[in-house]
Short mmCIF file of C-alpha atoms in Angstrom, two decimals:
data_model
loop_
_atom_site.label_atom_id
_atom_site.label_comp_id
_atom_site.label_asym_id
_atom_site.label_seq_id
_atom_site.Cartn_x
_atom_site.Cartn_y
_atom_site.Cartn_z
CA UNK P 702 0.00 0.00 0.00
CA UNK P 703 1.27 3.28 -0.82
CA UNK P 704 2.70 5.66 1.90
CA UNK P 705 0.40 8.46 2.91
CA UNK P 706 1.66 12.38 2.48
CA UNK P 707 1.38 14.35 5.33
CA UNK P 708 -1.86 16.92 5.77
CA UNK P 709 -2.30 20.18 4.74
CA UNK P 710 -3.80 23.40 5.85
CA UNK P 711 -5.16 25.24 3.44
CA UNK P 712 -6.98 28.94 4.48
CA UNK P 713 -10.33 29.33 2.47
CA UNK P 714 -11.19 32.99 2.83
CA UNK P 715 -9.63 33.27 6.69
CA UNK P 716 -11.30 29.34 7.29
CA UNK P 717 -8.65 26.59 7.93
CA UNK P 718 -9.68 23.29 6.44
CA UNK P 719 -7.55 20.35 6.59
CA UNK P 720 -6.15 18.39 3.46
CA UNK P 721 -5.31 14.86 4.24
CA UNK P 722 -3.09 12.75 1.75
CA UNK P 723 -2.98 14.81 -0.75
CA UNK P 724 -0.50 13.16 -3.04
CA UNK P 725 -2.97 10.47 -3.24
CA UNK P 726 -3.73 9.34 -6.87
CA UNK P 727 -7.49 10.06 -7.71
CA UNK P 728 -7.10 9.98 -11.28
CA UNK P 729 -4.58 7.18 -12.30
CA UNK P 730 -4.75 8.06 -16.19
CA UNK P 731 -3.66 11.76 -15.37
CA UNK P 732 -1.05 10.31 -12.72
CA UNK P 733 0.88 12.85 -10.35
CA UNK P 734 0.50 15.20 -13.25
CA UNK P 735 -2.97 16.49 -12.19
CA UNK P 736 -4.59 13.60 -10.72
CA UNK P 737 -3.63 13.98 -7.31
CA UNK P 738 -6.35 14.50 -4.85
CA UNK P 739 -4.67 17.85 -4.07
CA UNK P 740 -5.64 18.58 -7.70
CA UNK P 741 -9.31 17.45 -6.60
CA UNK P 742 -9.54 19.51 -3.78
CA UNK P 743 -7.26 22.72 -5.34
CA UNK P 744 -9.85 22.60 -8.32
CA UNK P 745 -12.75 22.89 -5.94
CA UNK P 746 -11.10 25.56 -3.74
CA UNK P 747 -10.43 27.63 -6.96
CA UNK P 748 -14.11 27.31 -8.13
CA UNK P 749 -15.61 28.00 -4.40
CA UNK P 750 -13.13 31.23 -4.50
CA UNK P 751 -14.43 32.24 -7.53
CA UNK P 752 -17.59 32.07 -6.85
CA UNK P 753 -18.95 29.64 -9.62
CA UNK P 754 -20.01 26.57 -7.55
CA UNK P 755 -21.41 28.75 -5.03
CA UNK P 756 -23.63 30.63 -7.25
CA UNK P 757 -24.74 26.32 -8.20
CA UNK P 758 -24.44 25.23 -4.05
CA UNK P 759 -25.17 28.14 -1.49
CA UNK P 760 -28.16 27.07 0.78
CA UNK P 761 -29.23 23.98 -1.49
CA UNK P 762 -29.65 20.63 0.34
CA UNK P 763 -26.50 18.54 -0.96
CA UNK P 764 -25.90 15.22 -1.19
CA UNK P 765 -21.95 14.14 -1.56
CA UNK P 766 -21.03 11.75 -4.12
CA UNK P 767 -17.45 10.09 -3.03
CA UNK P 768 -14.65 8.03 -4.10
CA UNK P 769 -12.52 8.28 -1.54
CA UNK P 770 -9.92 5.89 -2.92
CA UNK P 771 -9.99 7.76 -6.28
CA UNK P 772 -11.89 7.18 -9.33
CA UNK P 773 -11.75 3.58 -9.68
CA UNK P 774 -12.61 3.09 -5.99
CA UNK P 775 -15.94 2.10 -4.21
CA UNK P 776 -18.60 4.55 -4.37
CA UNK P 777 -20.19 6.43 -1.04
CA UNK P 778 -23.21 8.47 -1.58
CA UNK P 779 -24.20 10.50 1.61
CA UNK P 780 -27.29 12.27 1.38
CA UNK P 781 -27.50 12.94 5.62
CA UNK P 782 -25.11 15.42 7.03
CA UNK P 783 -22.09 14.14 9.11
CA UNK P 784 -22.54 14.38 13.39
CA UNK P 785 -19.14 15.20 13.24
CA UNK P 786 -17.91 18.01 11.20
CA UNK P 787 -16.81 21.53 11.50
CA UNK P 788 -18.78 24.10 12.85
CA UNK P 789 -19.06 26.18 9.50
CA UNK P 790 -20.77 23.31 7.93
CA UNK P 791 -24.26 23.72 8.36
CA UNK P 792 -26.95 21.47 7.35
CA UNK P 793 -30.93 21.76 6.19
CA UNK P 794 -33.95 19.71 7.01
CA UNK P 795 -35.55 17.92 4.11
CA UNK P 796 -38.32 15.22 3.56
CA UNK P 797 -37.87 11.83 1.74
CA UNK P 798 -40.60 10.72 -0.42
CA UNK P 799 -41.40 8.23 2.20
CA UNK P 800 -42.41 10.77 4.75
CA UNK P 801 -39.22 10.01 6.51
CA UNK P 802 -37.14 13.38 7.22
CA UNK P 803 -33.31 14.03 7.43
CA UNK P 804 -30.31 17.02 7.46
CA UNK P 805 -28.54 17.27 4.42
CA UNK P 806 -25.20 19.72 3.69
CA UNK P 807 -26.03 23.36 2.97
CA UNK P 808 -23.79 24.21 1.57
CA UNK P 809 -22.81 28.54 2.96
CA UNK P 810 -19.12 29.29 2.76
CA UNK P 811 -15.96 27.93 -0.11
CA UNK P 812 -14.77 26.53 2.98
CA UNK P 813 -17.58 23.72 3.09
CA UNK P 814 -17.31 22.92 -0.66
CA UNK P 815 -13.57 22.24 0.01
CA UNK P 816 -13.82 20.33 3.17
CA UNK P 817 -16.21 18.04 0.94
CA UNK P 818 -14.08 17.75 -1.51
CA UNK P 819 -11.28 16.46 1.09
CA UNK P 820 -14.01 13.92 1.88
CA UNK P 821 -12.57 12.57 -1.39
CA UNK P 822 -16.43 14.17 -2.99
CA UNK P 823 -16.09 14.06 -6.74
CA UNK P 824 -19.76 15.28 -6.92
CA UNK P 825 -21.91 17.72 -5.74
CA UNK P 826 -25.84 16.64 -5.99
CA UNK P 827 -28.06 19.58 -5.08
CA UNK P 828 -31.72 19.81 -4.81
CA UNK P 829 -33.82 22.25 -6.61
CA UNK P 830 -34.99 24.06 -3.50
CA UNK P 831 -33.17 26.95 -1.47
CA UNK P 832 -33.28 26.54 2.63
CA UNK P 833 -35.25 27.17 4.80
CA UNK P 834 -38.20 25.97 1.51
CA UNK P 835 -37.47 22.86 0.51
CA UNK P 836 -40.81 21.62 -0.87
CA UNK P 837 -41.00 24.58 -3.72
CA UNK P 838 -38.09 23.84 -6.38
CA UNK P 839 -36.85 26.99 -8.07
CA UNK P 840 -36.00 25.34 -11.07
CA UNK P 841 -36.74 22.83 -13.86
CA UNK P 842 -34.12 20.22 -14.45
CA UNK P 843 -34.29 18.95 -17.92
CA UNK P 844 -32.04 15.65 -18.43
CA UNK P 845 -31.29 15.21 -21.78
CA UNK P 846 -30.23 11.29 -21.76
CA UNK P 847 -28.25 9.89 -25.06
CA UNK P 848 -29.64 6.03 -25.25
CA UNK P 849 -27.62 3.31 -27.05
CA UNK P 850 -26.97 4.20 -30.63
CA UNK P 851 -26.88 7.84 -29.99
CA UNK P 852 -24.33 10.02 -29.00
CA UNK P 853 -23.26 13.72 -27.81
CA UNK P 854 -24.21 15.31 -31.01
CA UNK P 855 -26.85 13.32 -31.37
CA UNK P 856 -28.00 15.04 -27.42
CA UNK P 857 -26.50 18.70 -29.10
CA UNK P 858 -28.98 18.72 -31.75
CA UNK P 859 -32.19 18.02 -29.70
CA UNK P 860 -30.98 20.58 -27.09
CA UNK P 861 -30.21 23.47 -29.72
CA UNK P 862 -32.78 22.64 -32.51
CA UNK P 863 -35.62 21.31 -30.51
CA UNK P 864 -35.80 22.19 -26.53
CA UNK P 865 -33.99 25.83 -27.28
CA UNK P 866 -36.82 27.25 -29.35
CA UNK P 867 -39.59 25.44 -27.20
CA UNK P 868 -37.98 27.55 -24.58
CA UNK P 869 -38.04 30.54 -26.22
CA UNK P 870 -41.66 30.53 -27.42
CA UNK P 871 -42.66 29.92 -23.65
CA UNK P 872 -40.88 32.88 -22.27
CA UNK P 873 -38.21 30.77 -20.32
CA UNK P 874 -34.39 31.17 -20.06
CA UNK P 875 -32.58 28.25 -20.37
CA UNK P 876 -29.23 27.64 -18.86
CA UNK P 877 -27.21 24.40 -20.08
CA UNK P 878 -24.35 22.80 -19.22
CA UNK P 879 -22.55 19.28 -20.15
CA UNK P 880 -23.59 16.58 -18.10
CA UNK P 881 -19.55 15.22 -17.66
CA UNK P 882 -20.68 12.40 -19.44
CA UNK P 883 -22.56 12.13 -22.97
CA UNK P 884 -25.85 14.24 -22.13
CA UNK P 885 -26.66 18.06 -21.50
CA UNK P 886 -28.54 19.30 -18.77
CA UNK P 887 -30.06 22.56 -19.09
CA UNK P 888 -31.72 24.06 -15.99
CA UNK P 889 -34.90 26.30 -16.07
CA UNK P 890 -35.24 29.14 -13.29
CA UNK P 891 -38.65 29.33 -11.70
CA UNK P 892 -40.61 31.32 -8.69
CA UNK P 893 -40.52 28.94 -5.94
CA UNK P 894 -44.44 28.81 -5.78
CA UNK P 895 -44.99 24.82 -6.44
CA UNK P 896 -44.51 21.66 -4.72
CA UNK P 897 -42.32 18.87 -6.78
CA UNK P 898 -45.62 17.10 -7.96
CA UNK P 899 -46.48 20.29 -10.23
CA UNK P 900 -43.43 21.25 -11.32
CA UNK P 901 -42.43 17.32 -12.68
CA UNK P 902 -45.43 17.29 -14.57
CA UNK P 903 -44.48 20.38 -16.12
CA UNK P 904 -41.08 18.96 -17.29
CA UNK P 905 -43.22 15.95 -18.66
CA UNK P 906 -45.53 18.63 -20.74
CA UNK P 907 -42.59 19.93 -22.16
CA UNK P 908 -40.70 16.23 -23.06
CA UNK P 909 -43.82 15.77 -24.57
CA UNK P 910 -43.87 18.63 -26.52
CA UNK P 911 -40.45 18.26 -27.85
CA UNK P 912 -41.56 14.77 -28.87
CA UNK P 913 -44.46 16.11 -30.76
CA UNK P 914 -42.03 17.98 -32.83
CA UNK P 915 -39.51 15.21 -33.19
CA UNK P 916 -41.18 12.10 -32.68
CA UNK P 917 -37.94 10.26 -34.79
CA UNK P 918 -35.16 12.12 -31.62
CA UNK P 919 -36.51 12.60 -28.92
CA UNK P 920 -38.79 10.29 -26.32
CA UNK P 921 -40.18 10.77 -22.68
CA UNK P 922 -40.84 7.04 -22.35
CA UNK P 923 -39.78 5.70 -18.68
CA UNK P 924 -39.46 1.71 -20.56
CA UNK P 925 -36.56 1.46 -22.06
CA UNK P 926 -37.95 -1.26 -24.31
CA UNK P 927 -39.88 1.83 -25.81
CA UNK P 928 -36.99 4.43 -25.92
CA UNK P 929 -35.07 3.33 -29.15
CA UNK P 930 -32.24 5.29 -30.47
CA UNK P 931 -33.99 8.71 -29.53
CA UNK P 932 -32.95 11.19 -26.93
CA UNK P 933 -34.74 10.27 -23.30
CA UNK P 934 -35.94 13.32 -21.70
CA UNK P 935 -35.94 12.13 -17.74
CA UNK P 936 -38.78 13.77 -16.16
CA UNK P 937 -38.08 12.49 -13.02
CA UNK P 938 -35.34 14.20 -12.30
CA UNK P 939 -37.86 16.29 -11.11
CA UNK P 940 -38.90 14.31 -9.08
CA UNK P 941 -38.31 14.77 -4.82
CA UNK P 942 -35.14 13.80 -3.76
CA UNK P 943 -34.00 13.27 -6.97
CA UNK P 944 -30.59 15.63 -8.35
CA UNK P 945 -28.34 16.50 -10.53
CA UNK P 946 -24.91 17.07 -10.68
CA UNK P 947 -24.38 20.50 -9.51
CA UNK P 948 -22.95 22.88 -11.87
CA UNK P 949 -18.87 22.78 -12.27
CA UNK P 950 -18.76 19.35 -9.96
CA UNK P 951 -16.04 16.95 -11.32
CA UNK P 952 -17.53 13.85 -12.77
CA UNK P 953 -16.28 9.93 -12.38
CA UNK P 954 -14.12 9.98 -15.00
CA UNK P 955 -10.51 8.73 -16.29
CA UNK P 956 -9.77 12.37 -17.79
CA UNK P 957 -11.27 14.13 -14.52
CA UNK P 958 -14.59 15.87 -16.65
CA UNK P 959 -16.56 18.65 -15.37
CA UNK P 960 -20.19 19.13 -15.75
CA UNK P 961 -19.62 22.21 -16.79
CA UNK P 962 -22.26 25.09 -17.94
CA UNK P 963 -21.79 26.80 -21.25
CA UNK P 964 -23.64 29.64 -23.49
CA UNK P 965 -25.78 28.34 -25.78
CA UNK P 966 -23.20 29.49 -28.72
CA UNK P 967 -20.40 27.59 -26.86
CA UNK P 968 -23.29 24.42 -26.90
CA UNK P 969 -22.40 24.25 -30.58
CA UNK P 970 -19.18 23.83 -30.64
CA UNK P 971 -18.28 22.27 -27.43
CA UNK P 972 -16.01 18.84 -26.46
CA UNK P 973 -16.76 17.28 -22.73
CA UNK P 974 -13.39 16.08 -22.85
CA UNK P 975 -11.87 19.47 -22.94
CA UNK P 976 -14.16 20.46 -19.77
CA UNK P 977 -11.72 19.03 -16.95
CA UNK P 978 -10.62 20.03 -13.23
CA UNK P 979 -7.20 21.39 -15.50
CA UNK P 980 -9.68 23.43 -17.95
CA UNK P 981 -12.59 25.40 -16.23
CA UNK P 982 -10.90 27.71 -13.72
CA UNK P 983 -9.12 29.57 -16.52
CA UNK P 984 -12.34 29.03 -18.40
CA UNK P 985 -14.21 30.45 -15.92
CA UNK P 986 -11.90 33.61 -14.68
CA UNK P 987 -11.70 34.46 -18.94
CA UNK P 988 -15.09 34.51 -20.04
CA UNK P 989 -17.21 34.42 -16.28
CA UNK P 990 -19.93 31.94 -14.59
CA UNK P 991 -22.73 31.93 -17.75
CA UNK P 992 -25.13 30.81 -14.51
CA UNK P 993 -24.50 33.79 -12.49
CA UNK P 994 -27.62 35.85 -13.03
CA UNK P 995 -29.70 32.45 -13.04
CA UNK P 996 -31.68 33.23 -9.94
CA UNK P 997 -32.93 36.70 -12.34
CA UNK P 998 -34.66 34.89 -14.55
CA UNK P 999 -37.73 33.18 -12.33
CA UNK P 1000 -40.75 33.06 -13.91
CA UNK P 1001 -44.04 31.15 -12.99
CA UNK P 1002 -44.85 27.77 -14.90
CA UNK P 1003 -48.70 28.62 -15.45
CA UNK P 1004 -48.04 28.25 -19.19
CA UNK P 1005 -46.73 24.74 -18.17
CA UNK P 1006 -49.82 23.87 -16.25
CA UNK P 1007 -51.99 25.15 -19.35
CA UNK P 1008 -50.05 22.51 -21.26
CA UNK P 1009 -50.69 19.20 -18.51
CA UNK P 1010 -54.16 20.34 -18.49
CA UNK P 1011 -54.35 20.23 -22.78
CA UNK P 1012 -52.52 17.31 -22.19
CA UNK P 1013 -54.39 15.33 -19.65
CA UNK P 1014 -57.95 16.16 -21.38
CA UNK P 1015 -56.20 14.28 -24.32
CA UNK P 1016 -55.68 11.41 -22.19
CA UNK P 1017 -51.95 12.08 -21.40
CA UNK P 1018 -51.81 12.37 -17.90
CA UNK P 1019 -48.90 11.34 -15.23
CA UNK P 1020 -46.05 8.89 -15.94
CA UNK P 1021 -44.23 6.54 -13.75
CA UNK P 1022 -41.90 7.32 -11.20
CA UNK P 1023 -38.95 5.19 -10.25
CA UNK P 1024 -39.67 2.33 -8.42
CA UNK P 1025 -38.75 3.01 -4.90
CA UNK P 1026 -41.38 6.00 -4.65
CA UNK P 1027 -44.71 5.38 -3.25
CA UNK P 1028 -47.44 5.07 -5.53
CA UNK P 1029 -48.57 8.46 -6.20
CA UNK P 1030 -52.24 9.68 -6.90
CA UNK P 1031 -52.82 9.99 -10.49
CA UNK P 1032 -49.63 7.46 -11.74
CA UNK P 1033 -50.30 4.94 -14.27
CA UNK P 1034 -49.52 1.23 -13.28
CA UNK P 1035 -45.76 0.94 -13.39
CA UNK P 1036 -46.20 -2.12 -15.66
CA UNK P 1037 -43.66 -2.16 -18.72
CA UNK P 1038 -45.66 -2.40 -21.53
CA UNK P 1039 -44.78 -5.63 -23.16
CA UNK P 1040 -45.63 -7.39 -19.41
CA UNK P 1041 -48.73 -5.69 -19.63
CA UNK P 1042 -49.49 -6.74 -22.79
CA UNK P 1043 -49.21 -10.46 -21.53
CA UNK P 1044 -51.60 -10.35 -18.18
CA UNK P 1045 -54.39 -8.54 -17.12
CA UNK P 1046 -54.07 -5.96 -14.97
CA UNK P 1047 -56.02 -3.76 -12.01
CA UNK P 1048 -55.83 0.17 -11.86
CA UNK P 1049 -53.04 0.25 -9.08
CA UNK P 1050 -50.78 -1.97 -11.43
CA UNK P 1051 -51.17 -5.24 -9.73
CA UNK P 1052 -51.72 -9.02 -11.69
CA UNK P 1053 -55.10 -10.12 -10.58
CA UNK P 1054 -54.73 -12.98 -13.99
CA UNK P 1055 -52.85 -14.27 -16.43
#
């Protein structure tokens, strides 16, 4: 086993937080050359400083994705807050779909981002809410998922040509970023005025919108047997307790990727690859955060309501959620269509023959 380096101090704005091993290897491709967890934690710092990942993190309930023995170590994923940590890091009460309650991070100060990030947390997962409201989401995550047989440009095109203008037309601003992995993510800013039931059915009116206008790329289908090689809008990312990658958090990857938000022109053009713990700072401190002013840009989703209400007198009402939520009022049977197809079935989705 290799030796361990001795800690650090490093001072985050006057706050002393503690860097242990840091000459451990995170990122065994990269190698000593930027793959150090040093590098990990010296990315973060910079992005905290700057102010980019606060703008994404400051008073969001955050759950910590880690790999503490580097990238091709075992996982942790802590959604509850730590009893033991320092008193800067503060934490915010939030409800599981369950009904069960817990503390997650919130994320106030660079200093907590970096003292996660010595955690050995690759990823940031924050909700859509801002403490001390947790149960009205300021903001519509739209997951644009490439399926097999599709790729990145494949994910480009349906973002640019297809969700950009629906946007538009709808009088909402729409902030994207890359995923870190093959998809885009592009987050909608809304008033905080609407539990997570209304606001997921609004990101299902507008998946099924974009399918309406191209049923060939794009599907909102939660079976995968259904999906094909089409783009898969996931709705229930919307869905309570469900996140995203926050803004400029570094990604499980060989090359060290960053989901990293970008202009719509720079959407174009743009390589993940390129957008790497070694890449964004200077990206950042040239050209600024493109998600700074996000939080100006709330507007109500009444528009979106109009549309589930077109859409549910047509017949199209909820979809499934993921299978460890409760069965919610409304849902279909969560049945995958070519089961159904082969048994008969009662309203709550249970086999009563076959």
């Amino acid at each position: 086993m290799p030796s361990r380096s001795p800690a650090e101090e490093l001072d985050v704005e006057g706050v002393a937080v503690r860097l242990s091993n840091p000459d451990k290897i995170y990122f065994p491709e990269i190698g000593e050359n930027g793959g150090r967890k040093r590098d990990l934690v010296g990315y973060y710092r910079e992005m905290a400083l700057q102010g980019a990942i606060m703008t994404a993190l400051r008073d969001r309930p955050t759950f910590l994705q880690r790999f503490p023995d580097g990238v091709e170590g075992e996982e942790i994923y802590q959604k509850h807050i730590a009893k033991k940590r320092p008193d800067h890091v503060q934490s915010t009460h939030i409800v599981f779909p369950s009904g069960r309650t817990g503390d997650a991070i919130k994320p106030t100060i660079p200093a907590d981002v970096v003292w996660g990030a010595n955690l050995g947390t690759f990823t940031f997962h924050s909700w859509p809410t801002v403490d001390p409201d947790n149960e009205h989401p300021d903001q519509l995550r739209i997951d644009l998922d490439p399926q097999p047989g599709t790729d990145f440009d494949d994910v480009r095109r349906v973002a640019i040509d297809v969700l950009a203008p629906l946007l538009e037309e709808l009088g909402y601003r729409g902030f994207p970023k890359t995923s870190g992995g093959r998809g885009i993510h592009v987050f909608v800013p809304i008033e905080p005025k609407w539990d997570f039931i209304a606001t997921r059915r609004a990101v299902i009116a507008i998946a099924r919108e974009m399918e309406r206008r191209d049923p060939a790329g794009v599907t909102p289908s939660w079976w995968k047997e259904e999906r094909g090689e089409r783009i898969f809008i996931d709705y229930n990312q919307n869905a309570r307790d469900r996140t995203m990658a926050s803004p400029y958090s570094a990604r499980r990857s060989p090359n060290a990727r960053v989901s990293t938000p970008v202009t719509w022109d720079e959407l174009a053009d743009v390589d993940p690859d390129d957008c790497t713990i070694a890449t964004v700072p200077d990206l950042v401190a040239r050209r600024g955060d493109p998600m700074a002013d996000i939080a100006d840009h709330r507007r109500g989703i009444e528009p979106l309501l109009e549309m589930v209400q077109r859409d549910d007198a047509n017949g199209l009402g909820d979809m499934p959620y993921p299978p460890s939520y409760p069965k919610m009022p409304g849902e279909p049977p969560r049945v995958q269509p070519s089961k159904k197809v082969a048994a008969h079935w009662d309203e709550k989705g249970n086999r009563i023959e076959d």
